[in-house]
Amino acid sequence: MGLLGRLAKEWFLLCVVLAIVLAKMDPAVGAKGGPLKPEITITYIAVSAIFFNSGLSLKTEELTSALMHIKLHLFVQIFTLAFFPTTIWLFLQLLSVTSINEWLLKGLQTVGCMPPPVSSAVILTKAVGGNEGIIITPLLLLIFLGSSSSVPFSSIFSQLSMTVVVPLIIGQIVRRYIKDWLERKKPPFGTISSCVLLTIIYTTFCDTFSNTNIDLDGLSLLIILFIIFSVQLSFMFLTFFFSTRNNLGFTPADTVAIIFCSTHKSLTLGIPMLKIVFAGHEHLSLISVPLLIYHPAQILLGSLLVPTIKSWMVSRQKGVKLLRPTV
């Protein structure tokens, strides 16, 4: 990740903190029924805007080359959407007898159910027919959290179709006609999505702070923070271990992609999806907290480990070249 990329990530994280602080100062502004009317502007307009923007920025012309990596894609999807949420669920059965805030624990489960980030995995996902996370993630949430989600799956799927799938398709259609202009001007797609995402986070916490019945203890938050870093490091090691087995046939570059794509979770898709699945839930913001922590944690750990992983990849690639027979 270059200097500009790191600065952009740091700027976004600071803005997330600022959004939460502003929500705390005057929650009535962004709460349901308030001046911003989040039940309309956020639930429909903001979420649709994020995925229309994703549709515009998604380079469909790269899908042909992505077809060569279906095995890598399947590994990432199975690990992310099967192994990850199941392991978290088993771990949470042990934690359920502790005094850790139950809604933060449910939030950990939602992290496990989230798909990989659009930025790192959408090309591979589209190569086999679409973003499975749009369908599988709500199913996983209902399976692992059960009645915690009060919205019927049919309503969830209907709203996801209208606010995620349709805008994404429209964005792709529009891109086809203005592709040359987009390539020349290079609009700041990432910045646009980040700004819209901040408004979603802001209104989510406005709802929380306007509810005086919600209580969050600092110890639970610290424990969740520790668990998130531990889970990420453990899963990065597991993906490294599995993907370097000779019988799987992954290259060193494939292993690096697997390590990051399999353990990273999408904030851009996750927050809007939680907003839909847990619509009207009084503990929505507490459920969102682990995902909001997981996002900067994956950026921080990724930045710290990049030099080591890059050094390993270069040394392995040199080793492969040396082993090749000369003609």
PDB file of N, CA and C in Angstrom, residues 130-232:
ATOM      1  N   GLY A 130     -21.319 -13.616  -9.885  1.00  0.00           N
ATOM      2  CA  GLY A 130     -21.913 -12.654  -8.973  1.00  0.00           C
ATOM      3  C   GLY A 130     -21.355 -12.706  -7.575  1.00  0.00           C
ATOM      4  N   ASN A 131     -21.723 -11.704  -6.790  1.00  0.00           N
ATOM      5  CA  ASN A 131     -21.220 -11.597  -5.421  1.00  0.00           C
ATOM      6  C   ASN A 131     -22.075 -12.435  -4.487  1.00  0.00           C
ATOM      7  N   GLU A 132     -21.559 -13.633  -4.152  1.00  0.00           N
ATOM      8  CA  GLU A 132     -22.325 -14.555  -3.307  1.00  0.00           C
ATOM      9  C   GLU A 132     -22.683 -13.938  -1.966  1.00  0.00           C
ATOM     10  N   GLY A 133     -21.868 -12.984  -1.507  1.00  0.00           N
ATOM     11  CA  GLY A 133     -22.100 -12.382  -0.209  1.00  0.00           C
ATOM     12  C   GLY A 133     -23.458 -11.737  -0.083  1.00  0.00           C
ATOM     13  N   ILE A 134     -24.010 -11.247  -1.188  1.00  0.00           N
ATOM     14  CA  ILE A 134     -25.300 -10.569  -1.167  1.00  0.00           C
ATOM     15  C   ILE A 134     -26.408 -11.531  -0.755  1.00  0.00           C
ATOM     16  N   ILE A 135     -26.270 -12.809  -1.102  1.00  0.00           N
ATOM     17  CA  ILE A 135     -27.283 -13.799  -0.749  1.00  0.00           C
ATOM     18  C   ILE A 135     -26.871 -14.610   0.476  1.00  0.00           C
ATOM     19  N   ILE A 136     -25.620 -15.055   0.492  1.00  0.00           N
ATOM     20  CA  ILE A 136     -25.168 -15.956   1.546  1.00  0.00           C
ATOM     21  C   ILE A 136     -25.061 -15.259   2.893  1.00  0.00           C
ATOM     22  N   THR A 137     -24.583 -14.011   2.911  1.00  0.00           N
ATOM     23  CA  THR A 137     -24.404 -13.317   4.186  1.00  0.00           C
ATOM     24  C   THR A 137     -25.717 -13.186   4.970  1.00  0.00           C
ATOM     25  N   PRO A 138     -26.817 -12.717   4.371  1.00  0.00           N
ATOM     26  CA  PRO A 138     -28.075 -12.689   5.135  1.00  0.00           C
ATOM     27  C   PRO A 138     -28.506 -14.071   5.625  1.00  0.00           C
ATOM     28  N   LEU A 139     -28.282 -15.099   4.798  1.00  0.00           N
ATOM     29  CA  LEU A 139     -28.616 -16.459   5.216  1.00  0.00           C
ATOM     30  C   LEU A 139     -27.795 -16.871   6.433  1.00  0.00           C
ATOM     31  N   LEU A 140     -26.494 -16.574   6.403  1.00  0.00           N
ATOM     32  CA  LEU A 140     -25.619 -16.905   7.523  1.00  0.00           C
ATOM     33  C   LEU A 140     -26.042 -16.167   8.792  1.00  0.00           C
ATOM     34  N   LEU A 141     -26.415 -14.897   8.625  1.00  0.00           N
ATOM     35  CA  LEU A 141     -26.856 -14.110   9.783  1.00  0.00           C
ATOM     36  C   LEU A 141     -28.102 -14.728  10.421  1.00  0.00           C
ATOM     37  N   LEU A 142     -29.028 -15.176   9.579  1.00  0.00           N
ATOM     38  CA  LEU A 142     -30.251 -15.790  10.092  1.00  0.00           C
ATOM     39  C   LEU A 142     -29.972 -17.152  10.727  1.00  0.00           C
ATOM     40  N   ILE A 143     -29.025 -17.905  10.144  1.00  0.00           N
ATOM     41  CA  ILE A 143     -28.689 -19.231  10.679  1.00  0.00           C
ATOM     42  C   ILE A 143     -28.012 -19.111  12.045  1.00  0.00           C
ATOM     43  N   PHE A 144     -27.013 -18.218  12.136  1.00  0.00           N
ATOM     44  CA  PHE A 144     -26.211 -18.126  13.364  1.00  0.00           C
ATOM     45  C   PHE A 144     -26.832 -17.239  14.437  1.00  0.00           C
ATOM     46  N   LEU A 145     -27.641 -16.245  14.030  1.00  0.00           N
ATOM     47  CA  LEU A 145     -28.213 -15.334  15.018  1.00  0.00           C
ATOM     48  C   LEU A 145     -29.701 -15.556  15.233  1.00  0.00           C
ATOM     49  N   GLY A 146     -30.327 -16.330  14.342  1.00  0.00           N
ATOM     50  CA  GLY A 146     -31.732 -16.692  14.521  1.00  0.00           C
ATOM     51  C   GLY A 146     -32.640 -15.501  14.675  1.00  0.00           C
ATOM     52  N   SER A 147     -33.397 -15.464  15.753  1.00  0.00           N
ATOM     53  CA  SER A 147     -34.425 -14.449  15.949  1.00  0.00           C
ATOM     54  C   SER A 147     -33.868 -13.068  16.240  1.00  0.00           C
ATOM     55  N   SER A 148     -32.539 -12.934  16.343  1.00  0.00           N
ATOM     56  CA  SER A 148     -31.957 -11.607  16.563  1.00  0.00           C
ATOM     57  C   SER A 148     -32.291 -10.681  15.415  1.00  0.00           C
ATOM     58  N   SER A 149     -32.495 -11.271  14.243  1.00  0.00           N
ATOM     59  CA  SER A 149     -32.912 -10.468  13.103  1.00  0.00           C
ATOM     60  C   SER A 149     -34.427 -10.556  12.983  1.00  0.00           C
ATOM     61  N   SER A 150     -35.095  -9.434  13.188  1.00  0.00           N
ATOM     62  CA  SER A 150     -36.557  -9.437  13.232  1.00  0.00           C
ATOM     63  C   SER A 150     -37.199  -9.252  11.860  1.00  0.00           C
ATOM     64  N   VAL A 151     -36.368  -9.076  10.829  1.00  0.00           N
ATOM     65  CA  VAL A 151     -36.890  -8.834   9.488  1.00  0.00           C
ATOM     66  C   VAL A 151     -36.933 -10.153   8.717  1.00  0.00           C
ATOM     67  N   PRO A 152     -38.077 -10.531   8.107  1.00  0.00           N
ATOM     68  CA  PRO A 152     -38.168 -11.771   7.335  1.00  0.00           C
ATOM     69  C   PRO A 152     -37.143 -11.798   6.207  1.00  0.00           C
ATOM     70  N   PHE A 153     -36.649 -13.011   5.894  1.00  0.00           N
ATOM     71  CA  PHE A 153     -35.631 -13.123   4.847  1.00  0.00           C
ATOM     72  C   PHE A 153     -36.142 -12.627   3.501  1.00  0.00           C
ATOM     73  N   SER A 154     -37.419 -12.848   3.221  1.00  0.00           N
ATOM     74  CA  SER A 154     -37.967 -12.382   1.940  1.00  0.00           C
ATOM     75  C   SER A 154     -37.858 -10.863   1.820  1.00  0.00           C
ATOM     76  N   SER A 155     -38.102 -10.159   2.922  1.00  0.00           N
ATOM     77  CA  SER A 155     -37.992  -8.699   2.915  1.00  0.00           C
ATOM     78  C   SER A 155     -36.539  -8.270   2.785  1.00  0.00           C
ATOM     79  N   ILE A 156     -35.637  -9.011   3.478  1.00  0.00           N
ATOM     80  CA  ILE A 156     -34.208  -8.706   3.402  1.00  0.00           C
ATOM     81  C   ILE A 156     -33.719  -8.857   1.973  1.00  0.00           C
ATOM     82  N   PHE A 157     -34.062  -9.999   1.351  1.00  0.00           N
ATOM     83  CA  PHE A 157     -33.611 -10.260  -0.005  1.00  0.00           C
ATOM     84  C   PHE A 157     -34.186  -9.242  -0.982  1.00  0.00           C
ATOM     85  N   SER A 158     -35.455  -8.878  -0.787  1.00  0.00           N
ATOM     86  CA  SER A 158     -36.094  -7.896  -1.659  1.00  0.00           C
ATOM     87  C   SER A 158     -35.392  -6.545  -1.573  1.00  0.00           C
ATOM     88  N   GLN A 159     -35.079  -6.110  -0.341  1.00  0.00           N
ATOM     89  CA  GLN A 159     -34.428  -4.817  -0.188  1.00  0.00           C
ATOM     90  C   GLN A 159     -32.986  -4.857  -0.680  1.00  0.00           C
ATOM     91  N   LEU A 160     -32.301  -5.986  -0.453  1.00  0.00           N
ATOM     92  CA  LEU A 160     -30.940  -6.120  -0.970  1.00  0.00           C
ATOM     93  C   LEU A 160     -30.935  -6.060  -2.495  1.00  0.00           C
ATOM     94  N   SER A 161     -31.949  -6.654  -3.101  1.00  0.00           N
ATOM     95  CA  SER A 161     -32.039  -6.621  -4.563  1.00  0.00           C
ATOM     96  C   SER A 161     -32.225  -5.198  -5.065  1.00  0.00           C
ATOM     97  N   MET A 162     -33.100  -4.445  -4.395  1.00  0.00           N
ATOM     98  CA  MET A 162     -33.413  -3.090  -4.834  1.00  0.00           C
ATOM     99  C   MET A 162     -32.303  -2.088  -4.536  1.00  0.00           C
ATOM    100  N   THR A 163     -31.613  -2.268  -3.394  1.00  0.00           N
ATOM    101  CA  THR A 163     -30.617  -1.265  -2.994  1.00  0.00           C
ATOM    102  C   THR A 163     -29.174  -1.691  -3.252  1.00  0.00           C
ATOM    103  N   VAL A 164     -28.953  -2.967  -3.596  1.00  0.00           N
ATOM    104  CA  VAL A 164     -27.591  -3.443  -3.859  1.00  0.00           C
ATOM    105  C   VAL A 164     -27.442  -3.942  -5.297  1.00  0.00           C
ATOM    106  N   VAL A 165     -28.235  -4.965  -5.655  1.00  0.00           N
ATOM    107  CA  VAL A 165     -28.064  -5.607  -6.960  1.00  0.00           C
ATOM    108  C   VAL A 165     -28.452  -4.675  -8.106  1.00  0.00           C
ATOM    109  N   VAL A 166     -29.645  -4.068  -8.015  1.00  0.00           N
ATOM    110  CA  VAL A 166     -30.122  -3.203  -9.109  1.00  0.00           C
ATOM    111  C   VAL A 166     -29.198  -2.009  -9.337  1.00  0.00           C
ATOM    112  N   PRO A 167     -28.810  -1.259  -8.296  1.00  0.00           N
ATOM    113  CA  PRO A 167     -27.878  -0.141  -8.516  1.00  0.00           C
ATOM    114  C   PRO A 167     -26.534  -0.592  -9.096  1.00  0.00           C
ATOM    115  N   LEU A 168     -26.051  -1.784  -8.656  1.00  0.00           N
ATOM    116  CA  LEU A 168     -24.791  -2.305  -9.178  1.00  0.00           C
ATOM    117  C   LEU A 168     -24.897  -2.576 -10.680  1.00  0.00           C
ATOM    118  N   ILE A 169     -26.006  -3.189 -11.091  1.00  0.00           N
ATOM    119  CA  ILE A 169     -26.218  -3.490 -12.513  1.00  0.00           C
ATOM    120  C   ILE A 169     -26.358  -2.200 -13.313  1.00  0.00           C
ATOM    121  N   ILE A 170     -27.132  -1.241 -12.795  1.00  0.00           N
ATOM    122  CA  ILE A 170     -27.304   0.035 -13.490  1.00  0.00           C
ATOM    123  C   ILE A 170     -25.963   0.739 -13.644  1.00  0.00           C
ATOM    124  N   GLY A 171     -25.147   0.696 -12.577  1.00  0.00           N
ATOM    125  CA  GLY A 171     -23.817   1.299 -12.646  1.00  0.00           C
ATOM    126  C   GLY A 171     -22.969   0.672 -13.737  1.00  0.00           C
ATOM    127  N   GLN A 172     -23.071  -0.659 -13.892  1.00  0.00           N
ATOM    128  CA  GLN A 172     -22.326  -1.350 -14.940  1.00  0.00           C
ATOM    129  C   GLN A 172     -22.812  -0.963 -16.342  1.00  0.00           C
ATOM    130  N   ILE A 173     -24.131  -0.816 -16.475  1.00  0.00           N
ATOM    131  CA  ILE A 173     -24.692  -0.421 -17.770  1.00  0.00           C
ATOM    132  C   ILE A 173     -24.237   0.992 -18.138  1.00  0.00           C
ATOM    133  N   VAL A 174     -24.306   1.906 -17.161  1.00  0.00           N
ATOM    134  CA  VAL A 174     -23.872   3.288 -17.401  1.00  0.00           C
ATOM    135  C   VAL A 174     -22.390   3.322 -17.747  1.00  0.00           C
ATOM    136  N   ARG A 175     -21.591   2.500 -17.059  1.00  0.00           N
ATOM    137  CA  ARG A 175     -20.149   2.464 -17.307  1.00  0.00           C
ATOM    138  C   ARG A 175     -19.842   2.094 -18.760  1.00  0.00           C
ATOM    139  N   ARG A 176     -20.644   1.193 -19.298  1.00  0.00           N
ATOM    140  CA  ARG A 176     -20.413   0.748 -20.679  1.00  0.00           C
ATOM    141  C   ARG A 176     -20.471   1.910 -21.667  1.00  0.00           C
ATOM    142  N   TYR A 177     -21.322   2.899 -21.376  1.00  0.00           N
ATOM    143  CA  TYR A 177     -21.492   4.030 -22.301  1.00  0.00           C
ATOM    144  C   TYR A 177     -20.528   5.181 -22.029  1.00  0.00           C
ATOM    145  N   ILE A 178     -20.006   5.257 -20.808  1.00  0.00           N
ATOM    146  CA  ILE A 178     -19.108   6.388 -20.490  1.00  0.00           C
ATOM    147  C   ILE A 178     -17.731   5.893 -20.040  1.00  0.00           C
ATOM    148  N   LYS A 179     -17.367   4.686 -20.466  1.00  0.00           N
ATOM    149  CA  LYS A 179     -16.112   4.085 -20.023  1.00  0.00           C
ATOM    150  C   LYS A 179     -14.903   4.946 -20.369  1.00  0.00           C
ATOM    151  N   ASP A 180     -14.869   5.479 -21.608  1.00  0.00           N
ATOM    152  CA  ASP A 180     -13.729   6.301 -22.032  1.00  0.00           C
ATOM    153  C   ASP A 180     -13.603   7.550 -21.170  1.00  0.00           C
ATOM    154  N   TRP A 181     -14.744   8.167 -20.870  1.00  0.00           N
ATOM    155  CA  TRP A 181     -14.720   9.377 -20.035  1.00  0.00           C
ATOM    156  C   TRP A 181     -14.227   9.036 -18.634  1.00  0.00           C
ATOM    157  N   LEU A 182     -14.683   7.887 -18.075  1.00  0.00           N
ATOM    158  CA  LEU A 182     -14.252   7.467 -16.743  1.00  0.00           C
ATOM    159  C   LEU A 182     -12.752   7.204 -16.703  1.00  0.00           C
ATOM    160  N   GLU A 183     -12.218   6.591 -17.782  1.00  0.00           N
ATOM    161  CA  GLU A 183     -10.784   6.307 -17.839  1.00  0.00           C
ATOM    162  C   GLU A 183      -9.966   7.586 -17.906  1.00  0.00           C
ATOM    163  N   ARG A 184     -10.506   8.599 -18.591  1.00  0.00           N
ATOM    164  CA  ARG A 184      -9.768   9.870 -18.709  1.00  0.00           C
ATOM    165  C   ARG A 184      -9.822  10.673 -17.415  1.00  0.00           C
ATOM    166  N   LYS A 185     -11.003  10.811 -16.848  1.00  0.00           N
ATOM    167  CA  LYS A 185     -11.204  11.680 -15.688  1.00  0.00           C
ATOM    168  C   LYS A 185     -10.842  11.006 -14.355  1.00  0.00           C
ATOM    169  N   LYS A 186     -10.963   9.668 -14.324  1.00  0.00           N
ATOM    170  CA  LYS A 186     -10.675   8.902 -13.100  1.00  0.00           C
ATOM    171  C   LYS A 186     -11.361   9.509 -11.857  1.00  0.00           C
ATOM    172  N   PRO A 187     -12.687   9.460 -11.810  1.00  0.00           N
ATOM    173  CA  PRO A 187     -13.423  10.009 -10.652  1.00  0.00           C
ATOM    174  C   PRO A 187     -12.998   9.327  -9.349  1.00  0.00           C
ATOM    175  N   PRO A 188     -13.072  10.035  -8.232  1.00  0.00           N
ATOM    176  CA  PRO A 188     -12.659   9.471  -6.934  1.00  0.00           C
ATOM    177  C   PRO A 188     -13.706   8.529  -6.350  1.00  0.00           C
ATOM    178  N   PHE A 189     -13.855   7.348  -6.970  1.00  0.00           N
ATOM    179  CA  PHE A 189     -14.889   6.408  -6.535  1.00  0.00           C
ATOM    180  C   PHE A 189     -14.748   6.040  -5.058  1.00  0.00           C
ATOM    181  N   GLY A 190     -13.500   5.785  -4.634  1.00  0.00           N
ATOM    182  CA  GLY A 190     -13.265   5.397  -3.242  1.00  0.00           C
ATOM    183  C   GLY A 190     -13.694   6.466  -2.261  1.00  0.00           C
ATOM    184  N   THR A 191     -13.384   7.714  -2.576  1.00  0.00           N
ATOM    185  CA  THR A 191     -13.747   8.839  -1.696  1.00  0.00           C
ATOM    186  C   THR A 191     -15.259   8.999  -1.613  1.00  0.00           C
ATOM    187  N   ILE A 192     -15.927   8.846  -2.744  1.00  0.00           N
ATOM    188  CA  ILE A 192     -17.392   8.976  -2.774  1.00  0.00           C
ATOM    189  C   ILE A 192     -18.038   7.911  -1.883  1.00  0.00           C
ATOM    190  N   SER A 193     -17.599   6.653  -2.046  1.00  0.00           N
ATOM    191  CA  SER A 193     -18.158   5.569  -1.227  1.00  0.00           C
ATOM    192  C   SER A 193     -17.876   5.785   0.255  1.00  0.00           C
ATOM    193  N   SER A 194     -16.668   6.274   0.564  1.00  0.00           N
ATOM    194  CA  SER A 194     -16.303   6.514   1.964  1.00  0.00           C
ATOM    195  C   SER A 194     -17.197   7.580   2.593  1.00  0.00           C
ATOM    196  N   CYS A 195     -17.475   8.644   1.843  1.00  0.00           N
ATOM    197  CA  CYS A 195     -18.325   9.723   2.371  1.00  0.00           C
ATOM    198  C   CYS A 195     -19.746   9.238   2.644  1.00  0.00           C
ATOM    199  N   VAL A 196     -20.277   8.447   1.711  1.00  0.00           N
ATOM    200  CA  VAL A 196     -21.635   7.915   1.903  1.00  0.00           C
ATOM    201  C   VAL A 196     -21.654   6.944   3.081  1.00  0.00           C
ATOM    202  N   LEU A 197     -20.601   6.120   3.185  1.00  0.00           N
ATOM    203  CA  LEU A 197     -20.513   5.161   4.279  1.00  0.00           C
ATOM    204  C   LEU A 197     -20.457   5.871   5.635  1.00  0.00           C
ATOM    205  N   LEU A 198     -19.781   6.996   5.678  1.00  0.00           N
ATOM    206  CA  LEU A 198     -19.699   7.775   6.926  1.00  0.00           C
ATOM    207  C   LEU A 198     -21.084   8.255   7.380  1.00  0.00           C
ATOM    208  N   THR A 199     -21.920   8.634   6.417  1.00  0.00           N
ATOM    209  CA  THR A 199     -23.270   9.077   6.788  1.00  0.00           C
ATOM    210  C   THR A 199     -24.083   7.915   7.363  1.00  0.00           C
ATOM    211  N   ILE A 200     -23.863   6.708   6.826  1.00  0.00           N
ATOM    212  CA  ILE A 200     -24.562   5.525   7.351  1.00  0.00           C
ATOM    213  C   ILE A 200     -24.107   5.241   8.781  1.00  0.00           C
ATOM    214  N   ILE A 201     -22.794   5.296   9.017  1.00  0.00           N
ATOM    215  CA  ILE A 201     -22.245   5.068  10.359  1.00  0.00           C
ATOM    216  C   ILE A 201     -22.768   6.130  11.326  1.00  0.00           C
ATOM    217  N   TYR A 202     -22.800   7.385  10.864  1.00  0.00           N
ATOM    218  CA  TYR A 202     -23.266   8.499  11.710  1.00  0.00           C
ATOM    219  C   TYR A 202     -24.709   8.279  12.162  1.00  0.00           C
ATOM    220  N   THR A 203     -25.594   7.972  11.235  1.00  0.00           N
ATOM    221  CA  THR A 203     -27.009   7.797  11.589  1.00  0.00           C
ATOM    222  C   THR A 203     -27.229   6.551  12.442  1.00  0.00           C
ATOM    223  N   THR A 204     -26.406   5.512  12.215  1.00  0.00           N
ATOM    224  CA  THR A 204     -26.516   4.298  13.032  1.00  0.00           C
ATOM    225  C   THR A 204     -26.240   4.617  14.502  1.00  0.00           C
ATOM    226  N   PHE A 205     -25.195   5.418  14.745  1.00  0.00           N
ATOM    227  CA  PHE A 205     -24.853   5.756  16.125  1.00  0.00           C
ATOM    228  C   PHE A 205     -25.769   6.835  16.693  1.00  0.00           C
ATOM    229  N   CYS A 206     -26.372   7.642  15.832  1.00  0.00           N
ATOM    230  CA  CYS A 206     -27.395   8.575  16.317  1.00  0.00           C
ATOM    231  C   CYS A 206     -28.556   7.809  16.935  1.00  0.00           C
ATOM    232  N   ASP A 207     -28.963   6.716  16.272  1.00  0.00           N
ATOM    233  CA  ASP A 207     -30.030   5.874  16.813  1.00  0.00           C
ATOM    234  C   ASP A 207     -29.640   5.290  18.164  1.00  0.00           C
ATOM    235  N   THR A 208     -28.354   4.907  18.278  1.00  0.00           N
ATOM    236  CA  THR A 208     -27.886   4.317  19.534  1.00  0.00           C
ATOM    237  C   THR A 208     -27.914   5.310  20.675  1.00  0.00           C
ATOM    238  N   PHE A 209     -27.304   6.471  20.432  1.00  0.00           N
ATOM    239  CA  PHE A 209     -27.182   7.464  21.500  1.00  0.00           C
ATOM    240  C   PHE A 209     -28.517   8.094  21.875  1.00  0.00           C
ATOM    241  N   SER A 210     -29.505   7.969  21.003  1.00  0.00           N
ATOM    242  CA  SER A 210     -30.835   8.484  21.340  1.00  0.00           C
ATOM    243  C   SER A 210     -31.617   7.493  22.195  1.00  0.00           C
ATOM    244  N   ASN A 211     -31.071   6.274  22.321  1.00  0.00           N
ATOM    245  CA  ASN A 211     -31.693   5.233  23.145  1.00  0.00           C
ATOM    246  C   ASN A 211     -30.948   5.167  24.477  1.00  0.00           C
ATOM    247  N   THR A 212     -31.559   5.629  25.528  1.00  0.00           N
ATOM    248  CA  THR A 212     -30.906   5.697  26.845  1.00  0.00           C
ATOM    249  C   THR A 212     -30.803   4.341  27.534  1.00  0.00           C
ATOM    250  N   ASN A 213     -31.446   3.323  26.976  1.00  0.00           N
ATOM    251  CA  ASN A 213     -31.432   1.998  27.609  1.00  0.00           C
ATOM    252  C   ASN A 213     -30.184   1.181  27.273  1.00  0.00           C
ATOM    253  N   ILE A 214     -29.389   1.663  26.300  1.00  0.00           N
ATOM    254  CA  ILE A 214     -28.222   0.903  25.859  1.00  0.00           C
ATOM    255  C   ILE A 214     -27.021   1.233  26.731  1.00  0.00           C
ATOM    256  N   ASP A 215     -26.365   0.185  27.220  1.00  0.00           N
ATOM    257  CA  ASP A 215     -25.206   0.369  28.094  1.00  0.00           C
ATOM    258  C   ASP A 215     -24.049  -0.470  27.570  1.00  0.00           C
ATOM    259  N   LEU A 216     -22.864   0.143  27.434  1.00  0.00           N
ATOM    260  CA  LEU A 216     -21.682  -0.552  26.942  1.00  0.00           C
ATOM    261  C   LEU A 216     -20.544  -0.363  27.932  1.00  0.00           C
ATOM    262  N   ASP A 217     -20.023  -1.485  28.438  1.00  0.00           N
ATOM    263  CA  ASP A 217     -18.914  -1.366  29.393  1.00  0.00           C
ATOM    264  C   ASP A 217     -17.578  -1.443  28.670  1.00  0.00           C
ATOM    265  N   GLY A 218     -16.604  -0.687  29.179  1.00  0.00           N
ATOM    266  CA  GLY A 218     -15.297  -0.592  28.551  1.00  0.00           C
ATOM    267  C   GLY A 218     -14.541  -1.901  28.517  1.00  0.00           C
ATOM    268  N   LEU A 219     -14.709  -2.741  29.532  1.00  0.00           N
ATOM    269  CA  LEU A 219     -13.993  -4.019  29.585  1.00  0.00           C
ATOM    270  C   LEU A 219     -14.404  -4.927  28.426  1.00  0.00           C
ATOM    271  N   SER A 220     -15.711  -4.975  28.157  1.00  0.00           N
ATOM    272  CA  SER A 220     -16.196  -5.796  27.029  1.00  0.00           C
ATOM    273  C   SER A 220     -15.572  -5.326  25.723  1.00  0.00           C
ATOM    274  N   LEU A 221     -15.479  -4.015  25.566  1.00  0.00           N
ATOM    275  CA  LEU A 221     -14.910  -3.445  24.343  1.00  0.00           C
ATOM    276  C   LEU A 221     -13.443  -3.826  24.195  1.00  0.00           C
ATOM    277  N   LEU A 222     -12.687  -3.756  25.275  1.00  0.00           N
ATOM    278  CA  LEU A 222     -11.266  -4.127  25.241  1.00  0.00           C
ATOM    279  C   LEU A 222     -11.081  -5.608  24.917  1.00  0.00           C
ATOM    280  N   ILE A 223     -11.935  -6.446  25.492  1.00  0.00           N
ATOM    281  CA  ILE A 223     -11.850  -7.885  25.223  1.00  0.00           C
ATOM    282  C   ILE A 223     -12.158  -8.168  23.753  1.00  0.00           C
ATOM    283  N   ILE A 224     -13.179  -7.502  23.217  1.00  0.00           N
ATOM    284  CA  ILE A 224     -13.538  -7.672  21.805  1.00  0.00           C
ATOM    285  C   ILE A 224     -12.390  -7.237  20.907  1.00  0.00           C
ATOM    286  N   LEU A 225     -11.741  -6.137  21.271  1.00  0.00           N
ATOM    287  CA  LEU A 225     -10.589  -5.643  20.511  1.00  0.00           C
ATOM    288  C   LEU A 225      -9.479  -6.690  20.471  1.00  0.00           C
ATOM    289  N   PHE A 226      -9.176  -7.270  21.627  1.00  0.00           N
ATOM    290  CA  PHE A 226      -8.145  -8.311  21.714  1.00  0.00           C
ATOM    291  C   PHE A 226      -8.537  -9.535  20.880  1.00  0.00           C
ATOM    292  N   ILE A 227      -9.810  -9.942  20.975  1.00  0.00           N
ATOM    293  CA  ILE A 227     -10.282 -11.114  20.233  1.00  0.00           C
ATOM    294  C   ILE A 227     -10.142 -10.886  18.727  1.00  0.00           C
ATOM    295  N   ILE A 228     -10.497  -9.691  18.268  1.00  0.00           N
ATOM    296  CA  ILE A 228     -10.456  -9.392  16.836  1.00  0.00           C
ATOM    297  C   ILE A 228      -9.034  -9.492  16.298  1.00  0.00           C
ATOM    298  N   PHE A 229      -8.068  -8.912  17.005  1.00  0.00           N
ATOM    299  CA  PHE A 229      -6.677  -9.001  16.554  1.00  0.00           C
ATOM    300  C   PHE A 229      -6.189 -10.451  16.587  1.00  0.00           C
ATOM    301  N   SER A 230      -6.578 -11.197  17.625  1.00  0.00           N
ATOM    302  CA  SER A 230      -6.162 -12.595  17.753  1.00  0.00           C
ATOM    303  C   SER A 230      -6.753 -13.450  16.634  1.00  0.00           C
ATOM    304  N   VAL A 231      -8.031 -13.218  16.323  1.00  0.00           N
ATOM    305  CA  VAL A 231      -8.699 -13.969  15.259  1.00  0.00           C
ATOM    306  C   VAL A 231      -8.036 -13.687  13.909  1.00  0.00           C
ATOM    307  N   GLN A 232      -7.764 -12.427  13.636  1.00  0.00           N
ATOM    308  CA  GLN A 232      -7.147 -12.093  12.355  1.00  0.00           C
ATOM    309  C   GLN A 232      -5.779 -12.740  12.198  1.00  0.00           C
TER     310      GLN A 232
END
